Coordinates of C-alpha atoms and ligand atoms in Angstrom, one line a residue:
M393 CA 125.8 6.5 15.8
S394 CA 126.3 10.2 15.9
D395 CA 123.9 12.5 17.6
H396 CA 122.6 13.8 14.5
Q397 CA 122.0 10.3 13.0
R398 CA 120.2 9.4 16.3
Y399 CA 118.1 12.5 15.9
L400 CA 117.2 11.7 12.3
E401 CA 116.2 8.2 13.2
R402 CA 113.9 9.3 16.0
Q403 CA 112.4 11.8 13.7
A404 CA 111.7 9.2 11.0
Q405 CA 110.3 6.9 13.7
I406 CA 107.9 9.6 14.8
L407 CA 106.7 10.3 11.3
R408 CA 106.3 6.5 10.6
G409 CA 103.6 6.2 13.4
G410 CA 102.4 2.7 13.4
G411 CA 104.3 1.8 10.4
E412 CA 103.7 1.4 6.6
K413 CA 101.3 -1.5 6.8
A414 CA 99.1 0.3 9.3
I415 CA 99.1 3.5 7.4
Q416 CA 98.1 1.6 4.2
K417 CA 95.3 0.0 6.1
Q418 CA 94.1 3.3 7.2
H419 CA 94.1 4.6 3.6
D420 CA 92.4 1.5 2.4
K421 CA 89.5 2.3 4.7
G422 CA 89.4 5.7 2.9
K423 CA 90.7 7.5 6.0
H424 CA 93.6 9.9 6.4
T425 CA 96.3 9.5 8.9
A426 CA 96.6 11.8 11.9
R427 CA 99.3 13.9 10.3
E428 CA 97.4 14.2 7.0
R429 CA 94.4 15.5 8.9
L430 CA 96.5 18.0 10.8
A431 CA 98.1 19.2 7.6
L432 CA 94.5 19.8 6.2
L433 CA 93.6 21.8 9.2
F434 CA 96.5 24.2 9.5
D435 CA 97.9 26.9 7.2
A436 CA 100.7 25.3 5.3
G437 CA 103.8 24.9 7.2
T438 CA 102.6 26.4 10.5
F439 CA 102.1 23.1 12.6
Q440 CA 104.4 22.9 15.6
E441 CA 104.3 19.4 17.1
L442 CA 104.5 19.0 20.9
D443 CA 105.4 15.9 22.9
A444 CA 106.3 13.8 19.9
Y445 CA 108.6 11.7 22.0
V446 CA 106.1 10.7 24.7
R447 CA 105.8 6.9 25.2
H448 CA 103.6 4.8 27.5
R449 CA 104.9 3.3 30.6
C450 CA 102.7 0.2 30.8
P451 CA 104.7 -2.9 32.0
D452 CA 101.9 -5.6 31.4
F453 CA 100.7 -7.7 28.5
G454 CA 103.9 -7.5 26.6
M455 CA 103.5 -3.7 26.2
P456 CA 107.2 -2.9 26.7
Q457 CA 107.8 -4.5 23.2
K458 CA 105.0 -2.3 21.7
V459 CA 106.4 1.2 22.2
Y460 CA 105.8 4.0 19.7
D461 CA 106.8 7.7 20.0
G462 CA 103.9 10.0 20.6
D463 CA 101.7 7.2 22.1
G464 CA 99.0 7.2 19.5
V465 CA 98.2 10.9 19.3
V466 CA 99.8 13.7 17.4
G467 CA 99.3 17.1 18.9
G468 CA 100.5 20.8 18.8
Y469 CA 99.6 24.2 17.5
G470 CA 99.6 26.1 14.4
K471 CA 97.8 28.8 12.4
V472 CA 94.3 28.7 10.9
H473 CA 93.6 31.8 8.8
G474 CA 96.6 33.3 10.4
R475 CA 95.3 32.8 14.0
T476 CA 96.7 30.4 16.6
V477 CA 94.8 27.1 17.1
F478 CA 95.8 24.0 19.1
A479 CA 94.9 20.6 17.8
Y480 CA 95.4 16.9 18.4
A481 CA 94.7 13.9 16.2
Q482 CA 94.5 10.4 17.5
D483 CA 96.7 8.1 15.4
F484 CA 94.8 5.0 14.6
T485 CA 97.9 3.4 13.1
V486 CA 99.4 3.2 16.7
M487 CA 97.6 0.5 18.7
G488 CA 94.3 1.7 17.2
G489 CA 94.7 5.2 18.6
S490 CA 93.7 3.7 21.9
M491 CA 93.9 5.9 25.0
G492 CA 96.6 5.2 27.4
E493 CA 97.7 7.2 30.5
E494 CA 100.3 9.2 28.5
Q495 CA 98.1 9.9 25.5
A496 CA 95.7 11.4 27.9
N497 CA 98.5 13.5 29.6
K498 CA 99.5 14.8 26.3
I499 CA 95.9 15.8 25.5
C500 CA 95.4 17.5 28.8
R501 CA 98.8 19.4 28.5
L502 CA 97.7 20.6 25.2
M503 CA 94.5 21.9 26.4
E504 CA 96.0 23.6 29.4
L505 CA 98.5 25.3 27.0
A506 CA 95.6 26.3 24.7
M507 CA 93.8 27.8 27.7
D508 CA 97.0 29.7 28.8
A509 CA 97.5 30.9 25.2
G510 CA 93.8 31.7 24.7
A511 CA 93.4 29.7 21.6
P512 CA 90.8 27.2 20.3
V513 CA 91.3 23.4 20.6
V514 CA 90.3 21.1 17.8
G515 CA 90.4 17.4 18.6
M516 CA 90.2 14.7 15.9
N517 CA 89.1 11.4 17.2
D518 CA 89.9 8.0 15.8
S519 CA 90.4 5.4 18.4
G520 CA 89.5 2.0 19.7
G521 CA 88.8 3.6 23.0
A522 CA 90.3 3.0 26.4
R523 CA 93.7 1.0 25.9
I524 CA 92.7 -2.3 27.4
Q525 CA 96.3 -3.2 28.6
E526 CA 96.5 -0.1 30.7
G527 CA 93.2 -0.8 32.5
V528 CA 92.1 1.8 35.1
N529 CA 95.0 4.2 34.1
S530 CA 93.4 4.6 30.7
L531 CA 90.0 5.3 32.4
A532 CA 91.7 7.8 34.6
G533 CA 93.0 9.5 31.5
Y534 CA 89.5 9.9 30.1
G535 CA 88.4 11.2 33.3
K536 CA 91.1 13.9 33.3
I537 CA 90.1 14.9 29.8
F538 CA 86.5 15.2 30.7
R539 CA 87.4 17.6 33.5
M540 CA 89.8 19.6 31.3
N541 CA 86.9 19.9 28.7
T542 CA 84.6 21.2 31.3
R543 CA 87.2 23.6 32.7
A544 CA 87.9 24.9 29.2
S545 CA 84.2 25.2 28.5
G546 CA 83.4 28.9 27.8
V547 CA 87.1 29.9 28.0
I548 CA 88.2 28.7 24.6
P549 CA 86.2 27.2 21.7
Q550 CA 86.4 23.5 21.6
I551 CA 85.8 21.6 18.4
T552 CA 85.8 17.9 17.8
A553 CA 85.8 15.8 14.7
I554 CA 84.8 12.1 14.8
L555 CA 87.0 10.6 12.2
G556 CA 86.8 6.9 13.0
P557 CA 85.5 4.9 16.0
C558 CA 84.7 6.7 19.2
A559 CA 83.1 4.3 21.5
G560 CA 82.1 3.8 25.1
G561 CA 82.8 6.6 27.7
A562 CA 85.1 8.1 25.1
V563 CA 82.2 9.8 23.4
Y564 CA 81.9 12.1 26.3
S565 CA 84.9 14.3 25.6
P566 CA 83.4 15.1 22.2
A567 CA 79.9 15.6 23.8
L568 CA 81.5 18.1 26.3
T569 CA 83.0 20.2 23.5
D570 CA 81.1 23.0 21.7
F571 CA 80.8 21.4 18.2
I572 CA 81.0 17.9 16.8
F573 CA 81.8 17.3 13.1
T574 CA 81.2 14.0 11.4
V575 CA 81.8 12.4 8.1
D576 CA 79.8 9.8 6.2
D577 CA 81.0 6.2 6.4
V578 CA 83.9 7.3 8.7
S579 CA 82.4 8.5 12.0
R580 CA 81.3 5.7 14.3
M581 CA 80.2 7.1 17.7
F582 CA 78.2 5.0 20.3
I583 CA 78.2 4.1 23.9
T584 CA 78.0 0.4 23.1
G585 CA 78.7 -1.2 19.7
P586 CA 76.4 -3.4 17.6
E587 CA 77.7 -6.7 19.2
V588 CA 77.0 -5.6 22.7
I589 CA 73.6 -4.3 21.7
K590 CA 72.8 -7.6 20.0
A591 CA 73.8 -9.6 23.2
V592 CA 71.9 -7.4 25.5
T593 CA 68.7 -6.3 23.7
R594 CA 68.8 -8.7 20.7
E595 CA 68.5 -5.8 18.4
E596 CA 70.5 -6.0 15.2
V597 CA 71.8 -2.7 14.0
S598 CA 74.7 -1.7 11.7
A599 CA 77.5 0.4 13.0
E600 CA 76.6 3.2 10.5
R601 CA 72.9 3.3 11.6
L602 CA 74.0 3.1 15.2
G603 CA 76.7 5.7 15.2
G604 CA 77.2 7.1 11.8
A605 CA 77.3 10.6 10.7
A606 CA 73.7 10.6 9.3
T607 CA 72.3 9.2 12.6
H608 CA 74.0 11.9 14.8
S609 CA 73.1 14.7 12.4
T610 CA 69.4 13.9 11.9
I611 CA 68.2 11.7 14.8
S612 CA 70.2 11.9 18.0
G613 CA 71.4 15.5 17.5
N614 CA 74.8 14.7 18.9
A615 CA 76.6 16.1 15.9
H616 CA 76.5 19.6 14.5
F617 CA 78.0 19.2 11.1
R618 CA 78.1 16.3 8.6
D619 CA 80.2 16.1 5.5
A620 CA 80.8 13.5 2.7
T621 CA 84.7 13.7 2.9
E622 CA 87.3 14.3 5.5
E623 CA 88.6 17.2 3.4
N624 CA 85.2 19.0 3.4
C625 CA 84.8 18.3 7.1
I626 CA 88.2 19.9 8.0
A627 CA 87.6 22.8 5.5
R628 CA 84.3 23.4 7.4
I629 CA 86.2 23.3 10.8
R630 CA 88.4 26.1 9.3
Q631 CA 85.3 28.1 8.2
L632 CA 83.8 27.7 11.7
L633 CA 87.0 29.0 13.3
S634 CA 86.7 32.1 11.1
F635 CA 83.5 33.2 12.9
L636 CA 84.9 32.7 16.4
P637 CA 87.0 34.6 18.8
S638 CA 90.1 32.8 20.0
H639 CA 88.9 33.0 23.6
A640 CA 86.0 34.4 25.6
A641 CA 87.6 37.6 26.5
Q642 CA 88.4 38.5 22.9
A643 CA 85.9 40.1 20.4
A644 CA 84.9 37.9 17.5
P645 CA 86.9 38.6 14.5
L646 CA 85.8 41.4 12.1
M647 CA 86.2 40.5 8.5
G648 CA 85.7 42.7 5.5
M649 CA 83.1 45.5 6.2
G650 CA 81.6 44.9 2.7
E651 CA 78.7 47.3 2.8
T652 CA 78.4 49.2 -0.5
D653 CA 74.7 49.3 -1.2
G654 CA 73.3 51.1 1.9
G655 CA 72.0 47.7 3.2
L656 CA 68.6 47.8 1.6
R657 CA 67.4 44.3 0.6
P658 CA 64.4 44.7 -1.8
A659 CA 64.2 40.9 -2.3
L660 CA 62.9 40.6 1.2
E661 CA 59.6 42.5 0.1
Q662 CA 58.7 39.6 -2.0
L663 CA 59.4 36.9 0.4
L664 CA 56.3 36.4 2.5
P665 CA 53.4 34.7 0.8
P666 CA 50.1 36.6 0.8
D667 CA 48.4 33.8 2.8
I668 CA 49.5 33.7 6.5
N669 CA 49.3 30.0 6.5
K670 CA 51.6 29.5 3.6
I671 CA 55.2 28.5 4.1
Y672 CA 58.5 30.0 2.8
D673 CA 62.2 29.2 3.4
M674 CA 63.6 31.3 6.3
R675 CA 67.1 30.4 5.0
Q676 CA 66.5 32.9 2.2
V677 CA 66.0 35.7 4.7
I678 CA 69.2 34.8 6.5
R679 CA 71.1 34.8 3.3
E680 CA 69.8 38.2 2.4
L681 CA 70.9 39.6 5.8
A682 CA 74.3 38.0 5.8
D683 CA 77.4 39.6 4.2
D684 CA 77.9 38.0 0.7
G685 CA 75.1 35.6 1.5
E686 CA 77.6 33.5 3.5
I687 CA 76.1 31.4 6.4
L688 CA 77.3 28.5 8.3
E689 CA 74.5 26.4 9.6
S690 CA 75.0 24.3 12.7
M691 CA 72.7 21.3 13.2
A692 CA 71.2 21.9 9.8
E693 CA 69.6 18.4 9.6
Y694 CA 68.3 18.3 13.1
A695 CA 65.2 19.9 14.5
R696 CA 64.7 21.6 11.2
N697 CA 61.8 23.7 12.4
I698 CA 64.5 26.0 13.9
L699 CA 67.7 27.3 12.1
T700 CA 70.9 28.1 13.9
A701 CA 73.6 29.7 11.9
F702 CA 76.7 31.9 12.0
A703 CA 76.9 34.8 9.5
R704 CA 78.5 38.2 9.3
V705 CA 76.6 41.5 9.2
G706 CA 78.8 44.4 8.3
G707 CA 81.9 42.2 9.0
M708 CA 80.8 41.2 12.5
P709 CA 80.1 37.6 13.3
V710 CA 76.6 37.0 14.6
G711 CA 74.7 33.9 15.7
I712 CA 71.3 33.7 14.0
I713 CA 68.4 31.8 15.4
A714 CA 65.3 31.6 13.2
N715 CA 62.1 29.7 13.1
Q716 CA 61.6 27.7 9.8
P717 CA 58.0 27.9 8.7
Q718 CA 58.7 25.2 6.2
V719 CA 59.0 22.5 8.9
Q720 CA 56.2 22.0 11.3
A721 CA 55.1 25.6 10.6
G722 CA 58.1 26.7 12.6
C723 CA 56.6 25.5 15.9
L724 CA 59.0 25.2 18.9
D725 CA 59.3 21.6 20.1
V726 CA 61.6 19.7 22.6
N727 CA 64.4 19.3 20.0
A728 CA 64.1 22.8 18.6
S729 CA 64.4 24.2 22.1
D730 CA 67.5 22.3 22.9
K731 CA 69.1 23.1 19.7
A732 CA 68.4 26.8 19.9
A733 CA 69.3 27.0 23.6
R734 CA 72.7 25.5 23.2
F735 CA 73.5 27.7 20.3
V736 CA 72.5 30.8 22.4
R737 CA 74.6 29.5 25.2
F738 CA 77.6 29.1 23.0
C739 CA 77.2 32.6 21.3
D740 CA 76.8 34.3 24.7
A741 CA 79.9 32.5 26.1
F742 CA 82.0 33.9 23.3
G743 CA 80.6 37.3 22.9
I744 CA 78.9 36.7 19.6
P745 CA 75.8 39.0 19.2
L746 CA 72.4 37.2 18.7
V747 CA 70.0 37.9 15.8
T748 CA 66.6 36.2 16.3
L749 CA 64.2 36.0 13.4
V750 CA 60.7 35.2 14.5
D751 CA 57.9 33.6 12.7
V752 CA 56.4 31.2 15.3
P753 CA 52.8 30.0 15.7
G754 CA 53.5 28.6 19.2
F755 CA 54.9 25.6 21.0
L756 CA 54.0 22.4 19.3
P757 CA 50.9 21.0 21.0
G758 CA 50.4 17.3 21.8
L759 CA 50.7 14.5 24.3
Q760 CA 54.0 13.4 22.8
Q761 CA 55.6 16.8 23.3
E762 CA 54.2 17.1 26.8
D763 CA 55.4 13.7 27.8
A764 CA 58.8 14.4 26.3
G765 CA 59.1 17.4 28.6
I766 CA 58.4 20.4 26.4
I767 CA 58.0 22.4 29.7
R768 CA 61.6 21.6 30.8
H769 CA 63.1 21.8 27.3
G770 CA 61.3 25.0 26.4
A771 CA 62.6 26.5 29.7
K772 CA 66.1 26.0 28.4
L773 CA 65.5 28.4 25.7
L774 CA 63.9 31.1 27.9
Y775 CA 66.7 30.7 30.3
A776 CA 69.5 30.9 27.7
Y777 CA 68.0 34.1 26.2
S778 CA 67.3 35.7 29.5
E779 CA 70.8 35.1 30.8
A780 CA 72.6 36.0 27.5
A781 CA 74.4 39.3 27.9
V782 CA 75.7 39.8 24.3
P783 CA 73.7 42.2 22.0
K784 CA 70.3 40.8 21.3
L785 CA 68.4 41.8 18.3
T786 CA 65.0 40.4 17.3
V787 CA 63.1 40.8 14.1
I788 CA 59.5 39.6 14.1
L789 CA 58.6 38.8 10.5
R790 CA 55.1 37.4 10.8
K791 CA 53.6 35.3 13.6
A792 CA 54.7 35.7 17.2
Y793 CA 52.1 34.0 19.2
G794 CA 51.8 33.1 22.9
G795 CA 54.7 31.7 24.9
A796 CA 56.8 31.1 21.8
Y797 CA 56.7 34.9 21.1
L798 CA 58.2 35.4 24.6
A799 CA 60.7 32.5 24.2
M800 CA 62.0 33.9 20.8
C801 CA 64.1 36.6 22.5
S802 CA 61.2 39.1 23.1
K803 CA 61.9 42.4 24.8
H804 CA 60.7 40.8 27.9
L805 CA 63.6 38.5 28.0
G806 CA 66.1 41.3 27.3
A807 CA 66.3 41.9 23.6
D808 CA 68.1 45.2 23.1
F809 CA 66.2 46.0 20.0
V810 CA 63.0 44.4 18.6
Y811 CA 62.0 45.2 15.1
A812 CA 58.7 44.1 13.6
W813 CA 58.0 43.9 10.0
D814 CA 54.7 45.6 9.0
S815 CA 53.3 42.1 8.5
A816 CA 54.1 41.0 12.0
Q817 CA 51.2 39.6 14.2
I818 CA 52.1 39.7 17.9
A819 CA 49.3 38.2 19.9
V820 CA 48.3 35.3 22.3
M821 CA 47.2 33.3 19.4
G822 CA 46.0 33.4 15.7
E823 CA 42.4 34.3 14.7
D824 CA 41.1 30.8 14.4
G825 CA 42.4 29.7 17.8
A826 CA 41.1 32.8 19.5
A827 CA 37.7 32.4 17.7
N828 CA 37.4 28.8 18.9
I829 CA 37.8 29.8 22.5
L830 CA 35.8 33.0 22.6
I831 CA 33.1 32.5 20.0
R832 CA 30.9 29.7 21.0
E833 CA 28.1 30.5 18.6
E834 CA 28.9 27.7 16.1
N835 CA 25.5 28.2 14.5
D836 CA 26.2 31.8 13.8
P837 CA 29.0 31.9 11.2
Q838 CA 28.4 35.5 10.4
K839 CA 29.2 36.5 14.1
R840 CA 32.3 34.4 14.0
K841 CA 33.5 36.0 10.7
D842 CA 32.8 39.5 12.0
W843 CA 34.6 38.7 15.2
K844 CA 37.7 37.4 13.4
K845 CA 37.7 40.5 11.1
E846 CA 37.7 42.7 14.1
Y847 CA 40.5 40.6 15.9
R848 CA 42.5 40.7 12.7
S849 CA 42.5 44.5 12.3
S850 CA 42.7 45.4 15.9
V851 CA 45.0 42.6 17.4
L852 CA 47.0 40.9 14.6
N853 CA 49.5 43.6 14.0
P854 CA 52.8 45.0 15.2
Y855 CA 51.4 48.2 16.5
R856 CA 49.8 47.2 19.8
A857 CA 53.2 45.9 20.9
A858 CA 55.0 48.9 19.5
E859 CA 52.6 51.2 21.3
R860 CA 53.7 49.6 24.6
G861 CA 57.4 49.7 23.6
Y862 CA 57.7 46.0 23.3
V863 CA 58.7 46.6 19.7
D864 CA 61.2 49.4 19.1
D865 CA 60.3 50.0 15.5
V866 CA 57.9 48.7 12.8
I867 CA 60.0 48.3 9.6
L868 CA 59.7 47.4 6.0
P869 CA 61.4 44.1 5.3
Q870 CA 63.9 45.6 3.0
E871 CA 65.2 47.7 5.8
T872 CA 66.0 44.8 8.0
R873 CA 69.8 44.5 7.3
Q874 CA 70.2 48.3 7.6
K875 CA 68.6 48.2 11.0
L876 CA 70.8 45.4 12.2
L877 CA 74.0 47.0 10.9
S878 CA 73.2 50.2 12.9
A879 CA 72.0 48.3 16.0
L880 CA 75.2 46.1 16.1
D881 CA 77.3 49.2 15.8
V882 CA 75.6 50.9 18.6
L883 CA 75.7 47.8 20.9
R884 CA 79.5 47.1 20.2
R885 CA 80.4 48.0 23.8
K886 CA 77.3 46.6 25.5
R887 CA 78.0 45.5 29.1
E888 CA 75.2 43.9 31.1
D889 CA 75.6 43.3 34.9
R890 CA 74.5 40.1 36.2
P891 CA 73.7 39.5 39.9
Q892 CA 76.5 37.9 41.9
K893 CA 76.0 34.1 42.2
R894 CA 78.1 30.9 42.0
H895 CA 76.2 30.0 38.9
G896 CA 72.6 29.8 37.9
N897 CA 70.6 26.5 37.5
I898 CA 69.6 26.1 33.9
P899 CA 66.9 23.5 33.5
L900 CA 69.1 20.8 32.0
Ligands
HXC1919 C1 94.2 -1.6 22.8 C2 93.4 -1.6 20.8 C3 92.2 -1.2 21.2 C4 92.0 -1.0 22.6 C5 92.1 -1.4 19.1 N1 93.3 -1.8 19.4 N2 91.4 -1.1 20.1 N3 94.5 -1.9 21.5 N4 93.0 -1.2 23.4 N5 90.8 -0.5 23.0 C6 94.4 -2.3 18.6 C7 94.1 -3.6 18.0 O1 94.5 -4.7 18.9 C8 95.0 -3.6 16.8 O2 96.3 -3.8 17.3 C9 94.9 -2.2 16.3 O3 94.4 -1.4 17.4 C10 93.9 -2.0 15.3 O4 92.6 -2.5 15.6 P1 91.9 -3.5 14.6 O5 90.8 -4.3 15.5 O6 92.9 -4.3 13.8 O7 91.2 -2.5 13.7 P2 89.7 -2.6 13.0 O8 89.6 -3.9 12.4 O9 89.6 -1.4 12.1 O10 88.7 -2.4 14.2 C11 88.6 -1.2 15.0 C12 87.7 -1.3 16.2 C13 88.2 -2.6 17.1 C14 86.3 -1.5 15.7 C15 87.9 0.0 17.0 O11 89.6 -2.5 17.2 C16 87.6 -2.7 18.4 O12 86.5 -3.1 18.5 N6 88.3 -2.3 19.4 C17 87.8 -2.3 20.7 C18 86.8 -1.3 21.0 C19 86.4 -1.2 22.4 O13 85.5 -2.0 22.9 N7 87.1 -0.3 23.2 C20 86.7 -0.1 24.5 C21 85.5 0.9 24.5 S1 85.0 1.3 26.1 P3 97.4 -4.5 16.4 O14 98.6 -4.6 17.2 O15 96.8 -5.9 15.9 O16 97.6 -3.6 15.2 C22 85.9 2.6 26.4 C23 85.8 3.1 27.8 C24 86.1 4.5 27.9 O17 86.7 3.0 25.7 C25 85.7 4.8 29.2 C26 86.0 6.3 29.4 C27 85.3 6.7 30.7

């Protein structure tokens, strides 16, 4: 056999993965192969594969007869919207994509390269987990990946798509990354599967309910995105990457300055219902403020009382955190605090300015919330905002009461600019709550009415806070985008010193 023939044969072998039958089985399950997934991720023709020849070295259980080039993972780098991205996809057609020592080494090398090159890593998981035949060497591989994920955290964006099984300790690599994507009927992510659960707790649960996309997007909060198809999922990964810098030291990518109308948004004038206790959809506000109305919501189906979304304002990517009055009146609870705090941390780590839209009646009261640790979880949000050194812009639309006013990036937590709509009410609490505490004369409804009227006119407004400098400007709703455009421009070079320390101790 000539050198060239041998080369061609090895190439063909690499592309075959686990073979025709295994590929067919993968397709029959409605899943793409590793290579097809990478082709969907990268700009056409840009993928450069690395370590395609790597093979396992396991001498046990007949493994020397089961050797595949690539060892069950396809990895390399390429371009996404013209920018370098590293990616790997586990190849389920090769021994169920199971993780052996060499597969782990490949993934770690790829991550090291990505850190050196200053480029994001996208991992696509589809694996039966630790390769049983390789025993502790496989576990060691996972351990090394966890450490690499942690080292890379805050250095380069890390994104994971769960495109098949991801069970046992294997779930912790995705969980250590910044964003997890899932697909209906494809993702299966759990610590122990249905059979083990049945044996241990006697609970009967389907794999979809236990670890499917809907479960992780709506109940557990482990996933940030859910799509109906792999194509949509990978397209959304590409969209997310368009908002992110390649690494923490780089500015987020500016895209199309697109401001032709002076930035006034008259539609915002009509948005608030006349009754303070009526709801509206905060998403509409975000869309009005965003360039071309384009937003990418993270964790859209979890803790829906708060919204976290990427958008561009004047071409600049921003992270928007907004109370959603439509759900639980926009109160902050345990899950909303966790969701928002992690989003703030991500944006701060990667230099993405924060825009906070406030309409919050308070922290959600109740024994359930107190028992669940609202004190500890709420503290995460306070901590994340206080420590964030990126530009921080806050707009108070309506209610901003009590501790939740403070927690939603108030001036006191370091907001650079706080704007309040003329409809804002910044106070310890609303009129009914205040009257319940201060006016005991239940038999004197007139006194209570007069007191509430006085409270409304003298306290429930934005001017008291503005008089103290806690609000920089009282604005009309339609001016909001203009103000943000100007503030983002002014703060472009913001630098904020932090005290020297090893690291802080966020209330985890
Ligand atoms: C070695 C594995 C494997 C594994 C699957 N395969 N999982 N080989 N180690 N962990 C192989 C199968 O033997 C089979 O090989 C091929 O992959 C395809 O698997 P099938 O079972 O035919 O596929 P399917 O019916 O789709 O079922 C997929 C599956 C099932 C649900 C993932 O394979 C399964 O239950 N695997 C074991 C899952 C598991 O318990 N893993 C350990 C989790 S704990 P052939 O040669 O027949 O094609 C863990 C710890 C991590 O991972 C710890 C980190 C700290």
